[in-house]
CSV table of C-alpha atoms in Angstrom, one decimal:
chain,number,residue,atom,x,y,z
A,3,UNK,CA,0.0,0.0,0.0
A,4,UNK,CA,0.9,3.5,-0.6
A,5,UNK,CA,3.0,4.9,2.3
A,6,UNK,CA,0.9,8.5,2.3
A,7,UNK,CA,-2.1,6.6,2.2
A,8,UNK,CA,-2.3,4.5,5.3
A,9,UNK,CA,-0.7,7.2,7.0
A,10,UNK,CA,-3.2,9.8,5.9
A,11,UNK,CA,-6.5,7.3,6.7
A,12,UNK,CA,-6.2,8.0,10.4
A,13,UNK,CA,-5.8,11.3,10.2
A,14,UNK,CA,-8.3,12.2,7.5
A,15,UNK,CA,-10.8,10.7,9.9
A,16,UNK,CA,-10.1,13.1,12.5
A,17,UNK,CA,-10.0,15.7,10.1
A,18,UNK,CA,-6.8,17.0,10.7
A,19,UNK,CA,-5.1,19.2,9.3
A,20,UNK,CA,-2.6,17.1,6.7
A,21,UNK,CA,0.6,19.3,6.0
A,22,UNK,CA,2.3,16.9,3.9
A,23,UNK,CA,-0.4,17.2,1.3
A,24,UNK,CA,-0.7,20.9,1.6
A,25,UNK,CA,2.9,21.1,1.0
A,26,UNK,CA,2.9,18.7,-2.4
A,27,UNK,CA,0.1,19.9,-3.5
A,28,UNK,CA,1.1,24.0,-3.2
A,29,UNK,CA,4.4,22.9,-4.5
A,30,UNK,CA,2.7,21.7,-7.8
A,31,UNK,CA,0.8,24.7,-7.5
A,32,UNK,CA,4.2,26.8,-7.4
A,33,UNK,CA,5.2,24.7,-10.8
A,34,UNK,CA,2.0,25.4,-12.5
A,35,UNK,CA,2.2,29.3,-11.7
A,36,UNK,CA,6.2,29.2,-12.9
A,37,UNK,CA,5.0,27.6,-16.3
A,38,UNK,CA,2.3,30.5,-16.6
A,39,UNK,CA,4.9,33.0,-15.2
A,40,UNK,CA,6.9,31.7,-18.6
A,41,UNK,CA,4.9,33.6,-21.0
A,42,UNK,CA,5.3,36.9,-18.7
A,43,UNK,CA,8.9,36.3,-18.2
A,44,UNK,CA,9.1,36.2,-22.3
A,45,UNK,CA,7.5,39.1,-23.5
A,46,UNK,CA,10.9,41.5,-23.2
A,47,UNK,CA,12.2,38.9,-24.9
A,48,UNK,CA,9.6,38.0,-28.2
A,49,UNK,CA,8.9,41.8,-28.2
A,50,UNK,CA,12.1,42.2,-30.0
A,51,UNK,CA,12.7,39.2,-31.6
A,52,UNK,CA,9.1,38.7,-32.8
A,53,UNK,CA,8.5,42.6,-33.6
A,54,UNK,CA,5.6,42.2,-31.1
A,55,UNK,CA,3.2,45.6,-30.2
A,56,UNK,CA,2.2,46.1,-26.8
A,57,UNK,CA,-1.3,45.6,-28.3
A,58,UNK,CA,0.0,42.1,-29.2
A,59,UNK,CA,1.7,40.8,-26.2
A,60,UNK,CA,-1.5,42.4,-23.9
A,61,UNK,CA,-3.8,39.9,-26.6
A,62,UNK,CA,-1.1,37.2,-25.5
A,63,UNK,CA,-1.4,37.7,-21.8
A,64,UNK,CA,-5.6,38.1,-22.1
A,65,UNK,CA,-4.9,34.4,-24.2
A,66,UNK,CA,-3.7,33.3,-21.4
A,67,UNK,CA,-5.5,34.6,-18.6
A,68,UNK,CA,-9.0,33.8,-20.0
A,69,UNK,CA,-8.2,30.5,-20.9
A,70,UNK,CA,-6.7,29.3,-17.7
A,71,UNK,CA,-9.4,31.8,-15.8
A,72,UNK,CA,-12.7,31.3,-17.6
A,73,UNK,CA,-12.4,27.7,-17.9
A,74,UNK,CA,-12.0,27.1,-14.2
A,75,UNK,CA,-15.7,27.7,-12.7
A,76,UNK,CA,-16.4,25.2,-15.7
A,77,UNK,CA,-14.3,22.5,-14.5
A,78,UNK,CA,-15.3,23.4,-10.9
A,79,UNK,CA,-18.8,23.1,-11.5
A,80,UNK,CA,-18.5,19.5,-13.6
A,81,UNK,CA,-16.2,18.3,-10.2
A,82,UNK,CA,-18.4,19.5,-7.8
A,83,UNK,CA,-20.8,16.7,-9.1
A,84,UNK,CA,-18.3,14.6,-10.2
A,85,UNK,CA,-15.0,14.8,-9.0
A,86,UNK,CA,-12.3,13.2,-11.4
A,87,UNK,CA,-8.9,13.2,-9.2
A,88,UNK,CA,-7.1,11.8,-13.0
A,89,UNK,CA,-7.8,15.5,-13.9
A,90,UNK,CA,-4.8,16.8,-11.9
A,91,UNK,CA,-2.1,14.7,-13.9
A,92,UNK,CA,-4.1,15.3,-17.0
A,93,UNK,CA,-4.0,19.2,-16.8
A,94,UNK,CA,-0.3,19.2,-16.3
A,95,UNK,CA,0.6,16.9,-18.9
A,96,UNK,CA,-1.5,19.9,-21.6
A,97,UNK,CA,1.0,22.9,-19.8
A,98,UNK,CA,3.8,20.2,-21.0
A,99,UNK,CA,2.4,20.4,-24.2
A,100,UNK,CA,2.0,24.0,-24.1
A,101,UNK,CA,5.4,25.0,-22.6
A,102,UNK,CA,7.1,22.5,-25.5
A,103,UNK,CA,5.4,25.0,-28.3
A,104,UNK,CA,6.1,28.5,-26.3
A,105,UNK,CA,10.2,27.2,-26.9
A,106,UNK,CA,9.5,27.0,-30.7
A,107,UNK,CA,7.0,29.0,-31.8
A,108,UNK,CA,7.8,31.0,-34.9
A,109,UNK,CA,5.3,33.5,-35.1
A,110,UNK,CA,2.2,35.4,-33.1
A,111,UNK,CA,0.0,33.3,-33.7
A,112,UNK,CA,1.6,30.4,-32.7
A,113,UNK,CA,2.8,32.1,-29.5
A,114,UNK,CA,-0.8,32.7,-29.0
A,115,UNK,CA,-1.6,28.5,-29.8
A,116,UNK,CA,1.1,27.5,-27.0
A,117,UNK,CA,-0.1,29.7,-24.6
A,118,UNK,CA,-3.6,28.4,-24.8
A,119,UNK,CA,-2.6,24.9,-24.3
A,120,UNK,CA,-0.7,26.4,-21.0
A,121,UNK,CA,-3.9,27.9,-19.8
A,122,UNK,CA,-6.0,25.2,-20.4
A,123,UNK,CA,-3.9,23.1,-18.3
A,124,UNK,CA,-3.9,25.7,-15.2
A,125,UNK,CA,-7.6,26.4,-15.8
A,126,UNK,CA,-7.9,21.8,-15.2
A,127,UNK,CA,-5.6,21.7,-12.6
A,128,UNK,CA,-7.0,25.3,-10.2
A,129,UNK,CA,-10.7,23.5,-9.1
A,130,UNK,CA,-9.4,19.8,-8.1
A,131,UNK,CA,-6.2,21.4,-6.7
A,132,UNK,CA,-8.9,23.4,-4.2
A,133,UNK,CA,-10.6,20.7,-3.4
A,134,UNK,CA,-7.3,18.4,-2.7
A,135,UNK,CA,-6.9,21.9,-0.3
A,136,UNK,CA,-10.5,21.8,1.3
A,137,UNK,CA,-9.9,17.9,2.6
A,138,UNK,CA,-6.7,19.0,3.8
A,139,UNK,CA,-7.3,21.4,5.8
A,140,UNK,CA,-9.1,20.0,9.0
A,141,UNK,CA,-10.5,23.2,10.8
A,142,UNK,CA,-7.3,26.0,9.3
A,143,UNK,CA,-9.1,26.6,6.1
A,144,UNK,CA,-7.3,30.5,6.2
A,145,UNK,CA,-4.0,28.9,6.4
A,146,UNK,CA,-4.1,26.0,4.5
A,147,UNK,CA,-5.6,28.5,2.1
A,148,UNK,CA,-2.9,30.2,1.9
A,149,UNK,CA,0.1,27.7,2.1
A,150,UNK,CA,-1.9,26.6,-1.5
A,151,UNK,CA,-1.6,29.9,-2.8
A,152,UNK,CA,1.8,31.0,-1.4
A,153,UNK,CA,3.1,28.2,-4.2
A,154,UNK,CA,0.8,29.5,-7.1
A,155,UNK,CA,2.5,33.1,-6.1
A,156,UNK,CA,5.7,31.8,-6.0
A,157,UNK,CA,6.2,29.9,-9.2
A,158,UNK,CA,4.5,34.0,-10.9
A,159,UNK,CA,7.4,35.7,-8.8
A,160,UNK,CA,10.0,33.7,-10.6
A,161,UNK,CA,9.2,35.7,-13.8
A,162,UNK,CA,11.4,38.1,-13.7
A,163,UNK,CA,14.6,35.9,-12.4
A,164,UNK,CA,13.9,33.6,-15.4
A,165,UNK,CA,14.2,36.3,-18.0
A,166,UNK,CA,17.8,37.6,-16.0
A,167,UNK,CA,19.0,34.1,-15.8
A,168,UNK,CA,17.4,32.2,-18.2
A,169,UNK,CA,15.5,33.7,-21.2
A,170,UNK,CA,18.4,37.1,-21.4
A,171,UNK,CA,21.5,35.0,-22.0
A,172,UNK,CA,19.4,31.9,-23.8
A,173,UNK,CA,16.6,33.9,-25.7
A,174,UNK,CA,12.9,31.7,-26.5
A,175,UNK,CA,14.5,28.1,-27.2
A,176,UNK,CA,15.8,28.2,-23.5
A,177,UNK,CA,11.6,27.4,-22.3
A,178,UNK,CA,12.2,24.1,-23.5
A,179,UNK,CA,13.7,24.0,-20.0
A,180,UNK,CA,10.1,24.5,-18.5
A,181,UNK,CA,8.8,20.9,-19.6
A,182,UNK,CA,10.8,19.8,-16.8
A,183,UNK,CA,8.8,21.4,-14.7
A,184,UNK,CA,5.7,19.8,-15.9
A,185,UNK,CA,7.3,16.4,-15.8
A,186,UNK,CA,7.8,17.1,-12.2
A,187,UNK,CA,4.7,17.8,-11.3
A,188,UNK,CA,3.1,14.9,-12.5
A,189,UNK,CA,5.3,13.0,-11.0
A,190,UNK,CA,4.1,14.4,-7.3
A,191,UNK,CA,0.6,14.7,-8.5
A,192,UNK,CA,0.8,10.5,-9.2
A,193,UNK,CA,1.7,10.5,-5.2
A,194,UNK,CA,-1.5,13.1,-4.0
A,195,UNK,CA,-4.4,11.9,-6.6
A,196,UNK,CA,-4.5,8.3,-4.5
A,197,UNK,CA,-5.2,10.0,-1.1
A,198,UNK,CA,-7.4,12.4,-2.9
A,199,UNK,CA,-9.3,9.5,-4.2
A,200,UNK,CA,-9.1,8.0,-0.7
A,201,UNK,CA,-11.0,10.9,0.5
A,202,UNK,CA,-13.9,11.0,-2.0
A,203,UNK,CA,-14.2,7.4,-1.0
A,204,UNK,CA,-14.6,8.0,2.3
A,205,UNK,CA,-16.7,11.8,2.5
A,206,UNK,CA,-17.9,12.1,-1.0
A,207,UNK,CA,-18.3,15.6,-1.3
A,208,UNK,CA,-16.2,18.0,0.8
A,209,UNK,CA,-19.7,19.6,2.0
A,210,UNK,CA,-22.8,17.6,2.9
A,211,UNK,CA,-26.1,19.5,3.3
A,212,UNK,CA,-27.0,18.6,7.2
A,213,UNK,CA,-29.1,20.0,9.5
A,214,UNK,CA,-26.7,22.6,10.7
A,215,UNK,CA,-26.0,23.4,7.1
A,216,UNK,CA,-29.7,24.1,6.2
A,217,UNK,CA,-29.6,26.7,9.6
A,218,UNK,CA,-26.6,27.8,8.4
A,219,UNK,CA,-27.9,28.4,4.7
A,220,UNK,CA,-30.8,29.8,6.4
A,221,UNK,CA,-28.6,33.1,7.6
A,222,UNK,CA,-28.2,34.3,4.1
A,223,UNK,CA,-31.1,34.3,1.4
A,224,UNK,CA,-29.9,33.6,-1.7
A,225,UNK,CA,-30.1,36.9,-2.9
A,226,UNK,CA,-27.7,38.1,-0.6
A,227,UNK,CA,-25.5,35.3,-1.4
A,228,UNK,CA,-25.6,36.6,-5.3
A,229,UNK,CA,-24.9,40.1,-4.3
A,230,UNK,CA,-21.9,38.9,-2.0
A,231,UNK,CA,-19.8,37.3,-4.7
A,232,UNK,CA,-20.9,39.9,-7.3
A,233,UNK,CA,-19.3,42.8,-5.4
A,234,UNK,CA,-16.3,40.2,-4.3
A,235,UNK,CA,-15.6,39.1,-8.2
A,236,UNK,CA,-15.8,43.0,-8.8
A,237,UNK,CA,-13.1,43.4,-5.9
A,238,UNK,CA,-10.9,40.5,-7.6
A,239,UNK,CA,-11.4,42.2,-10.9
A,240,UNK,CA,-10.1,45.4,-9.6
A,241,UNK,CA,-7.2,43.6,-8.4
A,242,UNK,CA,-6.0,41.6,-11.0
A,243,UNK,CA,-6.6,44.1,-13.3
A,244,UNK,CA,-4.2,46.5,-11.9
A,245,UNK,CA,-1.6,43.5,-10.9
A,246,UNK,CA,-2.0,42.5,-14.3
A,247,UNK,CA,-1.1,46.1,-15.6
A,248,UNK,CA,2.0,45.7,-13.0
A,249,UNK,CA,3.1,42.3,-14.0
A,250,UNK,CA,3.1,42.8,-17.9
A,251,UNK,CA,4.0,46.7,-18.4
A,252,UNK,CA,5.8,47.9,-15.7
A,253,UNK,CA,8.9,46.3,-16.6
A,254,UNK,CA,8.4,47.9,-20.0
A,255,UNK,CA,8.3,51.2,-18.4
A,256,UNK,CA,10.9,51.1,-16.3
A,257,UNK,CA,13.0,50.3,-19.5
A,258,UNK,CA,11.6,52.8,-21.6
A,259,UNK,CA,11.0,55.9,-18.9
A,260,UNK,CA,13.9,55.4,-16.4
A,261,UNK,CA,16.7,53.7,-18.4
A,262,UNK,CA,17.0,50.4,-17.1
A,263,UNK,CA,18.2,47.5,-18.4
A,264,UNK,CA,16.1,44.6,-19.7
A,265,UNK,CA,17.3,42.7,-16.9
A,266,UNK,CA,17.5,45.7,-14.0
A,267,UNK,CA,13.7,46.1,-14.8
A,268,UNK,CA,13.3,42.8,-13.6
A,269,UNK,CA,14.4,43.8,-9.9
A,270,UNK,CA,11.0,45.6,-9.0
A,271,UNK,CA,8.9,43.3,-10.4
A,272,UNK,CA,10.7,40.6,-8.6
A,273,UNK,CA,10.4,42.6,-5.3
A,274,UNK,CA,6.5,43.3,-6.0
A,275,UNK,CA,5.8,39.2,-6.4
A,276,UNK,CA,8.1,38.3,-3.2
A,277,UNK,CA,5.7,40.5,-1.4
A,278,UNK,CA,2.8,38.9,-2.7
A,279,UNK,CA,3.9,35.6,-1.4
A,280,UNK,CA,4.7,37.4,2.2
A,281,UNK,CA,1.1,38.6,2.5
A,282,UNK,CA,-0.7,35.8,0.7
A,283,UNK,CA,1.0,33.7,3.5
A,284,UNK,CA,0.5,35.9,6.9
A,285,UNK,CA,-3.1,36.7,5.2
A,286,UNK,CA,-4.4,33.8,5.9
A,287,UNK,CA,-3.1,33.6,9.4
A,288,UNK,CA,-4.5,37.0,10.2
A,289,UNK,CA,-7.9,36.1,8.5
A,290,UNK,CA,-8.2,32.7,10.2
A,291,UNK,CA,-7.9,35.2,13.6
A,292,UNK,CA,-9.5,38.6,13.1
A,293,UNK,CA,-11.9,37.7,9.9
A,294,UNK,CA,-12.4,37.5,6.2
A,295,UNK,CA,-14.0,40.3,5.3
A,296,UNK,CA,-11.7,42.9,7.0
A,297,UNK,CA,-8.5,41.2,5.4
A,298,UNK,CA,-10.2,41.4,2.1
A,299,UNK,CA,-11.1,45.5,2.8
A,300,UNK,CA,-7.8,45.8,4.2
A,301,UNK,CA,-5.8,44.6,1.6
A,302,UNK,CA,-7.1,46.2,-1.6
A,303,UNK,CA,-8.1,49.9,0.1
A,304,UNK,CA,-5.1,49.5,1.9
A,305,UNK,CA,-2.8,49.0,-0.7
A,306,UNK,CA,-4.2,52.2,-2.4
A,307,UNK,CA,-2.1,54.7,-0.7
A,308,UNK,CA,1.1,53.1,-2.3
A,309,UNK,CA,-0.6,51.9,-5.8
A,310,UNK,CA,-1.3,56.0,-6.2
A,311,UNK,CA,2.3,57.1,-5.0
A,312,UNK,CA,4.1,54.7,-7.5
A,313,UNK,CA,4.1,56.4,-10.7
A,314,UNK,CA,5.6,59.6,-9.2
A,315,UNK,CA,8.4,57.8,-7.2
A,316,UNK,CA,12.4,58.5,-8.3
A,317,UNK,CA,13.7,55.0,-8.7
A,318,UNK,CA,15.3,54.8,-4.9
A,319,UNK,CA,12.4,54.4,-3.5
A,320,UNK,CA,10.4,52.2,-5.8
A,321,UNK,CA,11.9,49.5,-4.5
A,322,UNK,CA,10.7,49.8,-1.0
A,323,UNK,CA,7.4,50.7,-2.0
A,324,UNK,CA,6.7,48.4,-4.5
A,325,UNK,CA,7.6,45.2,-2.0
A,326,UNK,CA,5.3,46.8,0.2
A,327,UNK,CA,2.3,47.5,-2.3
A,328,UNK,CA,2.5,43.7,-3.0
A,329,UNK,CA,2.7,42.6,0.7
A,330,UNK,CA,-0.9,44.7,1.4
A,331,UNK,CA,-2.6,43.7,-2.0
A,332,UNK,CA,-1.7,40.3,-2.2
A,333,UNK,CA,-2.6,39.8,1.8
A,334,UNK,CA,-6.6,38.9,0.7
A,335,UNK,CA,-5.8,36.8,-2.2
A,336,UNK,CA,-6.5,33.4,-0.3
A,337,UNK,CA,-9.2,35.0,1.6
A,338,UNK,CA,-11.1,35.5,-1.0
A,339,UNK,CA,-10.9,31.9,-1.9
A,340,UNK,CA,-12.2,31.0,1.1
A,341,UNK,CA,-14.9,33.8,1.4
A,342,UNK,CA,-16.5,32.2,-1.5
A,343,UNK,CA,-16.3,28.8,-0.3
A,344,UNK,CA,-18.2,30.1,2.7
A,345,UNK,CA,-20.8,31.5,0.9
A,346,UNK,CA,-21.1,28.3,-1.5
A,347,UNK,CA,-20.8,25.1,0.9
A,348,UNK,CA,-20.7,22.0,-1.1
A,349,UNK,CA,-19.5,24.2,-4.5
A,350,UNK,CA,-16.0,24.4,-3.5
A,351,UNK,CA,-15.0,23.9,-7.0
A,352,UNK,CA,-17.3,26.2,-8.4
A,353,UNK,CA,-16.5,28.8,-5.7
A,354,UNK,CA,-12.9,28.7,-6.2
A,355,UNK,CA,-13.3,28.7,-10.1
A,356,UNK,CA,-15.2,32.2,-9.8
A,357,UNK,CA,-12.7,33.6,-7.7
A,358,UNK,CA,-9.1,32.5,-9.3
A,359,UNK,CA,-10.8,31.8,-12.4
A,360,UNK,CA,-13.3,33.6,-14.2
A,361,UNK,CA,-12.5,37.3,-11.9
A,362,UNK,CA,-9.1,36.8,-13.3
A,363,UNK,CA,-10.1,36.3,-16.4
A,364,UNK,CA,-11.9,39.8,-16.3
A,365,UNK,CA,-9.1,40.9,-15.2
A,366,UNK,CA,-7.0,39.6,-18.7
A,367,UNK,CA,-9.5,41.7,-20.4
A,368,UNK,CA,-7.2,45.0,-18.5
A,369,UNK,CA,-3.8,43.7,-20.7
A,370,UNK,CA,-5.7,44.3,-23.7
A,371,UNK,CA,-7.0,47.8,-22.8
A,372,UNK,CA,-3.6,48.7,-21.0
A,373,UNK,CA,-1.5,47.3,-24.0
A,374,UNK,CA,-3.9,49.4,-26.5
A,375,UNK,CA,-3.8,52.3,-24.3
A,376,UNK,CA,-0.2,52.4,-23.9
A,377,UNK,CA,0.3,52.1,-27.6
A,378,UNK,CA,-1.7,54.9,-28.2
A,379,UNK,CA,-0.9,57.4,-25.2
A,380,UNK,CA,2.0,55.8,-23.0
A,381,UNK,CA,2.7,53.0,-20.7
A,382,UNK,CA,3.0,56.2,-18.1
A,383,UNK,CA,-0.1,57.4,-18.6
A,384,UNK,CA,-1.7,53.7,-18.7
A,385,UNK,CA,-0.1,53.3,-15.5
A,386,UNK,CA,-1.4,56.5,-13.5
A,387,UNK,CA,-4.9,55.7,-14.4
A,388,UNK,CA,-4.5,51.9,-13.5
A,389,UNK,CA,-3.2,53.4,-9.9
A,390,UNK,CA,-6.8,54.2,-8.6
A,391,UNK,CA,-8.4,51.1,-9.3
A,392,UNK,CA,-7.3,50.0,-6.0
A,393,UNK,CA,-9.8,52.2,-4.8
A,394,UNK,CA,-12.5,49.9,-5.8
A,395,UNK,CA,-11.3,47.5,-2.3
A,396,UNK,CA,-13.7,50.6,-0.5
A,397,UNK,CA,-16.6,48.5,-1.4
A,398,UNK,CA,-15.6,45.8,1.0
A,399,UNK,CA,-17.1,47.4,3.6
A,400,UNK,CA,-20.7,46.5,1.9
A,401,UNK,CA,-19.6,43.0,1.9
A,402,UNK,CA,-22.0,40.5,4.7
A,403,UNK,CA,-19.8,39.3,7.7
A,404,UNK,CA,-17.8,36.0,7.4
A,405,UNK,CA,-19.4,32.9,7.0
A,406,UNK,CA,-17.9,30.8,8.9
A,407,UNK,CA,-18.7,27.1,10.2
C-alpha cells in the first residue's frame, strides 16, 4: 500500500489538518504558476525578436489569462458533481504540451496556440487542486488557504529571475527547460491523486447538506449570497486588473521611462511578487484570527495609498514601495478563496473557479485595454490611471460578515 495513504486514513478521519499534502500539492501549485509565469517572463524577450506591439503581447497575456481563468468555474462546477482526481495529472501533462510549443514557436499566432494549451492546463488543474486543499485542511481553512496559494504566487514571482538568468543569455528556445517542470509535477501529482481518491471514497463531497448546514444556509437568502460574490468578483477584478497592468507593463516602463536595463527592470517586479507571497501567507493567518472580510477590505483599500504614489516615485524608492504595495494587495488573495467557499458550501470547486478563475479572467480583459492604451498614449499614462483602481477594495465594507462554520 501506498506509504501517504495508510498514513493519511487516520488522520483524514479526525479531520486533521494534513501538511504533507498541503505542501505537495502547493508545490505543484508553485510549478503550474512558474510555467504560466513563462509567458510573462518572455515578453521583453519576443517583443524584440518577434517585432511584437504592446497591443500584441497584452492579446497574448488576455490568451492566457481567459483561458486558464474562464475555464476554471467550468471545470469546478463538472467536479463539484463529479470529482475526477485523474484531472490533476491530466492538466499538467497539456501545460507540458503548451510549454514544448512556447520554446519554438515561430510567429504570433503560434505564440498565442502554445499559450492556450498552458492555460488550459492551469484552468484543469485550479478546481481539483482546491478541493485536494479543502480535505486537507481539518479546521485552518485560512491557512491552509494560503500555504496553496503562497506556491501559485511563488512559481508568478519567478518571472522576472527567469528572463535575468534564463530567457536574457538563452533567448525563447531556453523554455524548453520548462517541460521539466511539468514532468515534475506529474510525477508528485501520481503521489496526491490516490489520497485524494481516498477521501472522496470516504466523504464524497467535501460539503454535505446537514441540518446545521440548512440553519446555516438559512442566515443568508440567496439573494444576498448573489450580491456577495458579485461585489467580491468586482473586488478580484479590480485587483487583478491592476496586478495585471504591473506584472506585464511595468517592466516595459521602467526600461523605456527610467533607463534600465532589460534585466535591472526585472528587480521591482521581482520585489512586487516576493511580497505577494509574504502577505498571501501571513493573510491567511491573520484572516483565520481577526476575519475575512476585514483582510479582504484591508488589503485592496489599503494597498491604495502606495498603488497611487508609485508612478511619481524617483527610482530609490520604488523599491521599498513596490515590495510593500505587493505585501498589502496580495494579503486577501487566499481570503477571497475562502470567502466564497463560505458562501457556496458544497461548491467548492465552483467557488474557487469564480474567484481565481473567471475574476481573473476579467481581469485579462485590463492587458488588452492597457497594452492598447499604452500604444496609443503611454505605458505612463496607462499606469497612473490603473493606480486608482485599487480604490475599488472601499466596497468591501458593503460585503455581509464572514461565513464561517
Amino acid at each position: 500500500m501506498n506509504p501517504a495513504l495508510s498514513s493519511a486514513k487516520p488522520k483524514a478521519m479526525h479531520h486533521g489538518t494534513m501538511y504533507a499534502i498541503l505542501f505537495m500539492i502547493s508545490s505543484v501549485h508553485l510549478l503550474n504558476d512558474t510555467m504560466q509565469a513563462v509567458v510573462s517572463a518572455l515578453f521583453p524577450v519576443v517583443r524584440e525578436t518577434l517585432q511584437l506591439s504592446l497591443t500584441q503581447i497584452g492579446w497574448v497575456a488576455f490568451a492566457l489569462n481567459m483561458t486558464s481563468s474562464v475555464m476554471q468555474p467550468v471545470v469546478g462546477l463538472i467536479s463539484d458533481k463529479k470529482p475526477a482526481p485523474w484531472m490533476l495529472p491530466a492538466g499538467m501533462g497539456l501545460s507540458l504540451i503548451g510549454v514544448a510549443g512556447l520554446s519554438v514557436a515561430p510567429s504570433f499566432w503560434t505564440l498565442l496556440a502554445a499559450v492556450v494549451f498552458i492555460g488550459l492546463g492551469s484552468a484543469i488543474f485550479h478546481p481539483e487542486g482546491s478541493r485536494v486543499v479543502y480535505f486537507a485542511a481539518g479546521t485552518r481553512r485560512g491557512l491552509a488557504q494560503s500555504i496553496y496559494q503562497v506556491g501559485g504566487n511563488s512559481g508568478s514571482m519567478l518571472a522576472p529571475v527567469m528572463t535575468i538568468f534564463l530567457f536574457e543569455p538563452l533567448g525563447q528556445p531556453g523554455v524548453i527547460w520548462g517541460t521539466l517542470l511539468a514532468i515534475t509535477g506529474i510525477l508528485i501529482l501520481l503521489r496526491v491523486v490516490p489520497w485524494y481518491r481516498l477521501q472522496l471514497a470516504q466523504h464524497g463531497k467535501p460539503v454535505k447538506k446537514s441540518a446545521g448546514a440548512a440553519t446555516d444556509a438559512a442566515v443568508y437568502s440567496n439573494r444576498l449570497v448573489v450580491f456577495a460574490l458579485t461585489l467580491l468578483i468586482v473586488l478580484v477584478f479590480a485587483r487583478s486588473w491592476y496586478f495585471t497592468g504591473i506584472g506585464t507593463f511595468y517592466q516595459i516602463y521602467l526600461h523605456d521611462y527610467k533607463g534600465l536595463s532589460v534585466a535591472a527592470a526585472q528587480i521591482p517586479i521581482f520585489l512586487f511578487m516576493a511580497g505577494g507571497v509574504i502577505g498571501t501567507f501571513f493573510g491567511g493567518l491573520l484572516a483565520d484570527r481577526f476575519g475575512r472580510k476585514r483582510m479582504i477590505l484591508l488589503s485592496i483599500a489599503g494597498s491604495s495609498p502606495f498603488a497611487l504614489m508609485l508612478p511619481y516615485l524617483p527610482l530609490g524608492w520604488i523599491y521599498p514601495i513596490i515590495f510593500i504595495l505587493g505585501i498589502i494587495l496580495l494579503s486577501g488573495f487566499s481570503v477571497s478563496v475562502v470567502y466564497a467557499q463560505e458562501l457556496l458550501p458544497g461548491k467548492v470547486g465552483m467557488a474557487s473557479g469564480l474567484i481565481t478563475g473567471l475574476a481573473f479572467g476579467m481581469g485579462a480583459i485590463g492587458a488588452v485595454a492597457l497594452g492598447k492604451a499604452g500604444d496609443l498614449w503611454g505605458i505612463d499614462q496607462v499606469l497612473v490611471w490603473s493606480s486608482f483602481l485599487p480604490l475599488a477594495g472601499l466596497l468591501a465594507v458593503l460585503l455581509p460578515p464572514d461565513r464561517r462554520a
